[in-house]
GROMACS .gro file of C-alpha atoms in nm:
model
  388
    1MET     CA    1   2.565  -0.503  -1.752
    2GLU     CA    2   2.249  -0.456  -1.530
    3ALA     CA    3   2.117  -0.745  -1.344
    4ARG     CA    4   1.806  -0.900  -1.492
    5ASP     CA    5   1.623  -0.858  -1.126
    6GLY     CA    6   1.683  -0.477  -1.159
    7SER     CA    7   1.903  -0.459  -0.837
    8ASP     CA    8   2.214  -0.321  -1.014
    9ARG     CA    9   2.163   0.066  -1.034
   10GLY     CA   10   2.474   0.133  -1.225
   11ASP     CA   11   2.767   0.364  -1.120
   12ALA     CA   12   2.810   0.550  -0.788
   13ARG     CA   13   2.636   0.848  -0.916
   14ALA     CA   14   2.329   0.661  -1.010
   15TYR     CA   15   2.328   0.497  -0.678
   16ASP     CA   16   2.353   0.836  -0.502
   17ARG     CA   17   2.068   0.979  -0.712
   18TYR     CA   18   1.846   0.675  -0.663
   19LEU     CA   19   1.907   0.675  -0.281
   20ALA     CA   20   1.861   1.055  -0.243
   21ALA     CA   21   1.517   1.018  -0.395
   22MET     CA   22   1.437   0.723  -0.167
   23ASP     CA   23   1.549   0.884   0.150
   24ALA     CA   24   1.327   1.187   0.080
   25ALA     CA   25   1.021   0.985   0.109
   26MET     CA   26   1.121   0.716   0.364
   27ARG     CA   27   1.041   0.877   0.672
   28VAL     CA   28   0.692   0.954   0.567
   29LYS     CA   29   0.665   0.582   0.453
   30ILE     CA   30   0.768   0.463   0.812
   31ALA     CA   31   0.532   0.709   0.954
   32VAL     CA   32   0.228   0.577   0.784
   33THR     CA   33   0.333   0.207   0.841
   34ALA     CA   34   0.497   0.186   1.188
   35ALA     CA   35   0.188   0.163   1.380
   36HIS     CA   36   0.106  -0.170   1.249
   37LEU     CA   37   0.448  -0.326   1.342
   38PRO     CA   38   0.540  -0.458   1.680
   39ALA     CA   39   0.730  -0.254   1.915
   40ALA     CA   40   0.949  -0.530   2.032
   41GLY     CA   41   1.094  -0.875   1.870
   42THR     CA   42   1.253  -0.902   1.549
   43VAL     CA   43   1.133  -0.729   1.222
   44ALA     CA   44   1.277  -0.770   0.877
   45ASP     CA   45   1.268  -0.466   0.639
   46MET     CA   46   1.267  -0.630   0.312
   47GLY     CA   47   1.430  -0.457   0.007
   48MET     CA   48   1.545  -0.187   0.259
   49GLY     CA   49   1.734   0.002  -0.029
   50SER     CA   50   1.942   0.291   0.146
   51GLY     CA   51   1.859   0.137   0.495
   52THR     CA   52   1.701   0.488   0.608
   53GLY     CA   53   1.378   0.326   0.675
   54SER     CA   54   1.531   0.046   0.872
   55ASP     CA   55   1.733   0.290   1.089
   56ALA     CA   56   1.426   0.494   1.151
   57LEU     CA   57   1.243   0.192   1.276
   58ALA     CA   58   1.537   0.097   1.495
   59ALA     CA   59   1.546   0.430   1.648
   60LEU     CA   60   1.176   0.448   1.691
   61TYR     CA   61   1.159   0.122   1.871
   62PRO     CA   62   1.475   0.057   2.082
   63ARG     CA   63   1.356  -0.284   2.192
   64LEU     CA   64   1.288  -0.395   1.832
   65GLU     CA   65   1.581  -0.584   1.658
   66VAL     CA   66   1.550  -0.456   1.301
   67VAL     CA   67   1.705  -0.647   0.999
   68GLY     CA   68   1.737  -0.476   0.672
   69VAL     CA   69   1.744  -0.710   0.363
   70ASP     CA   70   1.847  -0.637   0.019
   71LEU     CA   71   1.950  -0.851  -0.276
   72ASP     CA   72   2.195  -0.585  -0.391
   73PRO     CA   73   2.538  -0.619  -0.211
   74GLU     CA   74   2.615  -0.240  -0.292
   75MET     CA   75   2.300  -0.133  -0.103
   76VAL     CA   76   2.382  -0.355   0.198
   77GLU     CA   77   2.743  -0.250   0.218
   78ARG     CA   78   2.654   0.118   0.192
   79ALA     CA   79   2.393   0.076   0.469
   80ARG     CA   80   2.629  -0.107   0.695
   81GLN     CA   81   2.884   0.197   0.652
   82ARG     CA   82   2.616   0.444   0.709
   83PHE     CA   83   2.406   0.336   0.997
   84ASP     CA   84   2.520   0.178   1.341
   85ARG     CA   85   2.276   0.093   1.625
   86PRO     CA   86   2.285  -0.190   1.858
   87ASN     CA   87   1.946  -0.301   1.737
   88LEU     CA   88   2.008  -0.274   1.367
   89ARG     CA   89   2.187  -0.508   1.121
   90PHE     CA   90   2.183  -0.551   0.740
   91VAL     CA   91   2.204  -0.884   0.540
   92MET     CA   92   2.190  -0.987   0.174
   93GLY     CA   93   1.875  -1.179   0.068
   94ASP     CA   94   1.596  -1.234  -0.194
   95ILE     CA   95   1.274  -1.099  -0.037
   96ALA     CA   96   1.084  -1.340  -0.271
   97GLU     CA   97   1.262  -1.649  -0.104
   98PRO     CA   98   1.310  -1.757   0.265
   99VAL     CA   99   1.567  -1.551   0.422
  100PHE     CA  100   1.515  -1.625   0.789
  101ASP     CA  101   1.409  -1.953   0.964
  102ALA     CA  102   1.044  -2.040   0.962
  103GLU     CA  103   0.824  -1.879   1.234
  104SER     CA  104   1.133  -1.678   1.357
  105LEU     CA  105   0.999  -1.308   1.288
  106ASP     CA  106   0.765  -1.097   1.464
  107GLY     CA  107   0.727  -0.856   1.169
  108VAL     CA  108   0.794  -0.815   0.810
  109PHE     CA  109   0.776  -0.488   0.631
  110ASP     CA  110   0.799  -0.428   0.241
  111SER     CA  111   0.796  -0.069   0.125
  112SER     CA  112   0.762  -0.037  -0.259
  113VAL     CA  113   0.943  -0.353  -0.338
  114ILE     CA  114   0.688  -0.631  -0.413
  115HIS     CA  115   0.628  -0.469  -0.760
  116HIS     CA  116   1.008  -0.532  -0.823
  117VAL     CA  117   0.948  -0.907  -0.793
  118THR     CA  118   0.670  -0.913  -1.049
  119SER     CA  119   0.838  -0.662  -1.296
  120PHE     CA  120   1.163  -0.852  -1.306
  121GLY     CA  121   1.000  -1.194  -1.287
  122GLY     CA  122   0.830  -1.175  -1.626
  123TYR     CA  123   0.555  -0.958  -1.506
  124ASP     CA  124   0.408  -1.253  -1.331
  125HIS     CA  125   0.146  -1.134  -1.071
  126ASP     CA  126   0.143  -1.468  -0.888
  127ALA     CA  127   0.514  -1.399  -0.804
  128ALA     CA  128   0.384  -1.147  -0.563
  129ARG     CA  129   0.158  -1.402  -0.410
  130ARG     CA  130   0.446  -1.660  -0.372
  131ALA     CA  131   0.671  -1.383  -0.211
  132CYS     CA  132   0.391  -1.292   0.024
  133ALA     CA  133   0.355  -1.669   0.118
  134ALA     CA  134   0.739  -1.704   0.165
  135GLN     CA  135   0.742  -1.412   0.402
  136ALA     CA  136   0.435  -1.520   0.586
  137ALA     CA  137   0.591  -1.850   0.657
  138GLN     CA  138   0.874  -1.679   0.835
  139LEU     CA  139   0.634  -1.504   1.086
  140ARG     CA  140   0.550  -1.642   1.417
  141ALA     CA  141   0.189  -1.671   1.509
  142GLY     CA  142   0.095  -1.315   1.613
  143GLY     CA  143   0.359  -1.171   1.379
  144THR     CA  144   0.236  -0.896   1.131
  145LEU     CA  145   0.314  -0.863   0.756
  146VAL     CA  146   0.302  -0.507   0.622
  147ILE     CA  147   0.298  -0.405   0.267
  148ARG     CA  148   0.318  -0.058   0.137
  149ASP     CA  149   0.332  -0.052  -0.245
  150PHE     CA  150   0.136   0.060  -0.551
  151VAL     CA  151  -0.220  -0.049  -0.599
  152ALA     CA  152  -0.430  -0.139  -0.915
  153PRO     CA  153  -0.752   0.031  -0.956
  154GLU     CA  154  -1.057  -0.185  -0.871
  155GLU     CA  155  -1.195  -0.141  -1.212
  156GLY     CA  156  -0.873  -0.108  -1.384
  157GLU     CA  157  -0.996  -0.254  -1.722
  158ARG     CA  158  -1.275   0.006  -1.767
  159ALA     CA  159  -1.210   0.270  -2.045
  160VAL     CA  160  -1.118   0.641  -1.930
  161ILE     CA  161  -1.043   0.945  -2.128
  162LEU     CA  162  -0.703   1.108  -2.029
  163ALA     CA  163  -0.629   1.462  -2.123
  164LEU     CA  164  -0.263   1.581  -2.107
  165PRO     CA  165  -0.083   1.908  -2.171
  166ALA     CA  166   0.119   1.921  -2.505
  167ASP     CA  167   0.254   2.274  -2.432
  168ASP     CA  168   0.475   2.192  -2.139
  169GLY     CA  169   0.761   2.059  -2.339
  170ASP     CA  170   0.867   1.983  -2.704
  171ASP     CA  171   0.752   1.698  -2.940
  172SER     CA  172   1.061   1.507  -2.903
  173ASP     CA  173   1.133   1.175  -2.772
  174ASP     CA  174   1.361   1.309  -2.494
  175PRO     CA  175   1.211   1.246  -2.153
  176ALA     CA  176   1.400   1.538  -2.022
  177ARG     CA  177   1.242   1.799  -2.232
  178CYS     CA  178   0.935   1.658  -2.424
  179SER     CA  179   0.583   1.741  -2.306
  180THR     CA  180   0.373   1.527  -2.094
  181ALA     CA  181   0.140   1.423  -2.369
  182ARG     CA  182   0.452   1.314  -2.600
  183LEU     CA  183   0.595   1.130  -2.298
  184PHE     CA  184   0.267   0.946  -2.280
  185GLU     CA  185   0.275   0.852  -2.642
  186ARG     CA  186   0.640   0.718  -2.595
  187PHE     CA  187   0.522   0.537  -2.280
  188ALA     CA  188   0.230   0.363  -2.455
  189GLY     CA  189   0.485   0.184  -2.684
  190GLU     CA  190   0.745   0.089  -2.422
  191PHE     CA  191   0.563   0.018  -2.098
  192ARG     CA  192   0.687  -0.317  -1.955
  193SER     CA  193   0.981  -0.301  -2.204
  194LEU     CA  194   1.128  -0.623  -2.079
  195HIS     CA  195   0.828  -0.799  -2.220
  196ASN     CA  196   0.831  -0.968  -2.548
  197ALA     CA  197   0.524  -0.744  -2.648
  198PRO     CA  198   0.574  -0.412  -2.446
  199GLY     CA  199   0.322  -0.128  -2.455
  200PHE     CA  200  -0.046  -0.111  -2.454
  201PRO     CA  201  -0.336   0.003  -2.674
  202THR     CA  202  -0.452   0.349  -2.672
  203GLU     CA  203  -0.661   0.565  -2.914
  204ARG     CA  204  -0.589   0.938  -2.963
  205LEU     CA  205  -0.909   1.141  -2.968
  206GLU     CA  206  -0.986   1.516  -3.106
  207ASP     CA  207  -0.772   1.760  -2.883
  208ALA     CA  208  -0.949   1.955  -2.623
  209PRO     CA  209  -1.024   2.327  -2.670
  210ASP     CA  210  -0.718   2.435  -2.475
  211GLY     CA  211  -0.503   2.212  -2.701
  212TRP     CA  212  -0.439   1.939  -2.454
  213ARG     CA  213  -0.425   1.592  -2.610
  214ARG     CA  214  -0.699   1.348  -2.534
  215TYR     CA  215  -0.660   0.967  -2.521
  216ARG     CA  216  -0.886   0.662  -2.455
  217LEU     CA  217  -0.737   0.378  -2.274
  218SER     CA  218  -0.781   0.146  -1.983
  219GLU     CA  219  -0.791   0.292  -1.637
  220ARG     CA  220  -0.495   0.075  -1.510
  221HIS     CA  221  -0.275   0.193  -1.787
  222ALA     CA  222  -0.354   0.543  -1.727
  223ALA     CA  223  -0.279   0.516  -1.360
  224GLU     CA  224   0.067   0.352  -1.468
  225PHE     CA  225   0.164   0.660  -1.660
  226LEU     CA  226   0.035   0.921  -1.398
  227LEU     CA  227   0.231   0.737  -1.118
  228ARG     CA  228   0.556   0.781  -1.295
  229LYS     CA  229   0.531   1.072  -1.537
  230ASP     CA  230   0.759   1.277  -1.333
  231TYR     CA  231   1.031   1.019  -1.306
  232ARG     CA  232   1.210   1.142  -1.612
  233THR     CA  233   1.564   1.122  -1.497
  234ASP     CA  234   1.572   0.756  -1.506
  235TRP     CA  235   1.278   0.698  -1.747
  236VAL     CA  236   1.411   0.401  -1.941
  237LYS     CA  237   1.447   0.209  -1.619
  238GLU     CA  238   1.101   0.322  -1.474
  239ALA     CA  239   0.941   0.213  -1.801
  240ARG     CA  240   1.052  -0.146  -1.762
  241GLU     CA  241   0.855  -0.178  -1.436
  242GLU     CA  242   0.491  -0.256  -1.393
  243TYR     CA  243   0.387  -0.059  -1.074
  244THR     CA  244   0.034  -0.215  -1.037
  245TYR     CA  245  -0.034  -0.585  -0.981
  246PHE     CA  246  -0.302  -0.639  -0.723
  247THR     CA  247  -0.607  -0.439  -0.632
  248ALA     CA  248  -0.693  -0.372  -0.274
  249ARG     CA  249  -0.940  -0.634  -0.300
  250GLY     CA  250  -0.676  -0.868  -0.435
  251PHE     CA  251  -0.444  -0.798  -0.163
  252ALA     CA  252  -0.709  -0.892   0.105
  253GLU     CA  253  -0.780  -1.222  -0.075
  254VAL     CA  254  -0.422  -1.313  -0.084
  255PHE     CA  255  -0.359  -1.226   0.289
  256GLU     CA  256  -0.668  -1.443   0.379
  257GLU     CA  257  -0.550  -1.737   0.172
  258LEU     CA  258  -0.229  -1.724   0.356
  259GLY     CA  259  -0.380  -1.739   0.714
  260LEU     CA  260  -0.340  -1.358   0.789
  261ARG     CA  261  -0.604  -1.172   0.969
  262LEU     CA  262  -0.643  -0.842   0.793
  263LEU     CA  263  -0.576  -0.554   1.007
  264ALA     CA  264  -0.574  -0.284   0.740
  265CYS     CA  265  -0.610  -0.255   0.370
  266THR     CA  266  -0.630   0.107   0.261
  267PRO     CA  267  -0.570   0.279  -0.070
  268ILE     CA  268  -0.418   0.613   0.006
  269ARG     CA  269  -0.329   0.931  -0.186
  270ASN     CA  270  -0.010   1.099  -0.080
  271PRO     CA  271  -0.105   1.460  -0.038
  272TRP     CA  272   0.231   1.591  -0.155
  273ILE     CA  273   0.191   1.389  -0.493
  274VAL     CA  274  -0.159   1.493  -0.522
  275ARG     CA  275  -0.081   1.867  -0.475
  276ASN     CA  276   0.241   1.875  -0.673
  277ARG     CA  277   0.205   1.613  -0.940
  278PHE     CA  278  -0.156   1.558  -1.005
  279GLU     CA  279  -0.358   1.873  -0.957
  280GLY     CA  280  -0.369   2.092  -1.282
  281ARG     CA  281  -0.137   1.814  -1.445
  282PHE     CA  282  -0.410   1.616  -1.613
  283ARG     CA  283  -0.768   1.551  -1.649
  284TRP     CA  284  -0.946   1.202  -1.664
  285GLU     CA  285  -1.313   1.103  -1.691
  286GLY     CA  286  -1.504   0.770  -1.696
  287ALA     CA  287  -1.814   0.674  -1.894
  288GLY     CA  288  -2.043   0.956  -1.977
  289GLY     CA  289  -1.783   1.222  -1.873
  290ALA     CA  290  -1.793   1.133  -1.482
  291PHE     CA  291  -1.533   1.296  -1.294
  292LEU     CA  292  -1.274   1.040  -1.157
  293GLU     CA  293  -1.058   1.100  -0.829
  294PRO     CA  294  -0.689   1.096  -0.885
  295PRO     CA  295  -0.558   0.736  -0.876
  296ALA     CA  296  -0.452   0.611  -0.550
  297THR     CA  297  -0.069   0.641  -0.499
  298HIS     CA  298  -0.035   0.358  -0.264
  299VAL     CA  299  -0.190   0.095  -0.061
  300ILE     CA  300  -0.125   0.003   0.309
  301VAL     CA  301  -0.204  -0.363   0.389
  302ALA     CA  302  -0.133  -0.528   0.730
  303GLY     CA  303  -0.211  -0.880   0.824
  304GLU     CA  304  -0.159  -1.068   1.153
  305LYS     CA  305  -0.056  -1.440   1.124
  306VAL     CA  306  -0.295  -1.648   1.340
  307ALA     CA  307  -0.243  -1.961   1.515
  308ALA     CA  308  -0.333  -2.298   1.316
  309GLY     CA  309  -0.691  -2.352   1.324
  310ALA     CA  310  -0.778  -1.987   1.439
  311GLY     CA  311  -1.030  -1.788   1.217
  312VAL     CA  312  -0.899  -1.521   0.978
  313ARG     CA  313  -1.211  -1.314   0.943
  314PHE     CA  314  -1.588  -1.287   1.031
  315ARG     CA  315  -1.814  -1.359   0.750
  316ARG     CA  316  -2.191  -1.240   0.747
  317ARG     CA  317  -2.413  -1.498   0.619
  318PRO     CA  318  -2.787  -1.443   0.554
  319CYS     CA  319  -3.004  -1.614   0.834
  320GLY     CA  320  -3.372  -1.641   0.942
  321PRO     CA  321  -3.517  -1.458   1.233
  322VAL     CA  322  -3.365  -1.520   1.576
  323GLY     CA  323  -3.632  -1.637   1.800
  324TYR     CA  324  -3.475  -1.539   2.139
  325LEU     CA  325  -3.454  -1.165   2.061
  326GLU     CA  326  -3.745  -0.951   2.120
  327LEU     CA  327  -3.821  -0.610   1.965
  328GLU     CA  328  -3.962  -0.341   2.194
  329GLY     CA  329  -4.055   0.025   2.171
  330TRP     CA  330  -3.984   0.278   2.438
  331ARG     CA  331  -4.084   0.644   2.454
  332ASP     CA  332  -3.863   0.898   2.628
  333GLY     CA  333  -4.075   1.052   2.906
  334GLU     CA  334  -3.925   1.396   2.861
  335THR     CA  335  -3.888   1.446   2.496
  336GLY     CA  336  -4.144   1.205   2.356
  337GLN     CA  337  -3.885   1.045   2.134
  338VAL     CA  338  -3.965   0.671   2.050
  339LEU     CA  339  -3.672   0.436   2.047
  340ASP     CA  340  -3.654   0.079   1.929
  341LEU     CA  341  -3.484  -0.176   2.164
  342VAL     CA  342  -3.385  -0.525   2.074
  343ARG     CA  343  -3.389  -0.723   2.406
  344ARG     CA  344  -3.213  -1.028   2.503
  345PRO     CA  345  -3.375  -1.295   2.726
  346GLU     CA  346  -3.160  -1.239   3.028
  347ARG     CA  347  -3.078  -0.901   3.201
  348THR     CA  348  -2.718  -0.815   3.101
  349LEU     CA  349  -2.505  -0.527   3.209
  350ASP     CA  350  -2.208  -0.409   2.973
  351VAL     CA  351  -1.953  -0.224   3.167
  352LEU     CA  352  -1.773   0.042   2.987
  353PRO     CA  353  -1.471   0.186   3.163
  354PHE     CA  354  -1.453   0.554   3.180
  355PHE     CA  355  -1.281   0.845   3.369
  356LEU     CA  356  -1.350   1.214   3.393
  357ASP     CA  357  -1.146   1.479   3.230
  358GLU     CA  358  -1.034   1.815   3.386
  359ASP     CA  359  -1.372   1.960   3.285
  360GLY     CA  360  -1.569   1.688   3.436
  361ASP     CA  361  -1.692   1.549   3.116
  362PRO     CA  362  -1.674   1.160   3.103
  363LEU     CA  363  -1.433   1.006   2.848
  364VAL     CA  364  -1.529   0.636   2.767
  365LEU     CA  365  -1.242   0.374   2.683
  366ALA     CA  366  -1.348   0.212   2.367
  367ARG     CA  367  -1.211   0.060   2.039
  368THR     CA  368  -1.323  -0.085   1.726
  369SER     CA  369  -1.295  -0.467   1.764
  370TYR     CA  370  -1.500  -0.779   1.846
  371PRO     CA  371  -1.621  -0.838   2.111
  372ARG     CA  372  -1.743  -0.484   2.208
  373PRO     CA  373  -1.527  -0.309   2.449
  374VAL     CA  374  -1.647  -0.462   2.766
  375LEU     CA  375  -1.454  -0.579   3.057
  376LEU     CA  376  -1.376  -0.954   2.998
  377ALA     CA  377  -1.471  -1.191   3.281
  378GLY     CA  378  -1.239  -1.472   3.209
  379GLY     CA  379  -1.160  -1.678   2.900
  380PRO     CA  380  -1.006  -1.567   2.567
  381ALA     CA  381  -1.178  -1.342   2.333
  382LEU     CA  382  -1.303  -1.474   2.003
  383ASP     CA  383  -1.056  -1.291   1.804
  384GLY     CA  384  -0.763  -1.303   2.040
  385SER     CA  385  -0.786  -0.942   2.153
  386LEU     CA  386  -0.676  -0.826   2.496
  387PRO     CA  387  -0.899  -0.633   2.749
  388PRO     CA  388  -0.902  -0.261   2.703
   0.00000   0.00000   0.00000
């Protein structure tokens, strides 16, 4: 009998199939997210699955202690037998609950696992918030929480028209051989199948001239189908899950509430998925027939835990004119170009470090942060950053 939390994957062949698919994409996941993780200290890879990602992190950062965490004892045992590094270990644990002592980790990494917390927890989106809170509590000040998962469209409830081919399979209910359009019709009735009222409303419209079937539904439900339409081998299990729970804006708000300074919050589109699973495989449009981009395949969210009382982000607030600044106009003596200059009361000099490359061209060392990339003359920066 399968566990209610979805951790039991079935027999050995089912595990092998599931892990093979996971391993195929894991190195790409690590490449996209590793830059946000520390290179030393202790990092927990939550819901590590096969352990391939944990092993890749441990190989990439020899000074980093990587701990793979998974609720499924079969996953943990397989990972222990397969991978062996001095800075790598695997433990059983629920990623939504405290696994390590408070303020004991330098990094926490979640790759495509938080949606399991919501899907097998009654589709409660607040369960994702609670899981993030439990993980943030295990971080030291300066530690980083990184999430790579599915993301809901920002305007997910707006209506879209989705066109799907009806000639790429038959009209049966068998996911292995039915057309994409017929698979969607089945999905509309069984999405979130563990819920007491599964499925979602959709309206079939007049077929397109090329025979593709057209449907009107919410953008979020269309994205839910498009993100999984090719996972036919384990279709029944995939239909149980709800991939999308937070929008990118929702992730940012949760991180701020938890005292995490947002380092990145970027919806992304996996080029391989766009090229092989999206292009030419569906059409969708918004109000008035406006063309829509393919749905984001994932989101990368990274947040740094700040010390108690430290600021999480800078807010822009309307303010009146600042009296101590003066606006001046200057004309270039050679070109005649007129430039506006806002002058401060005192003469100041911003020092930008630079060097000359092999061709004698100057390269300026700069970065995007606050304060500007100037040499710091004592005292901590407002945002805790280090000198360039």
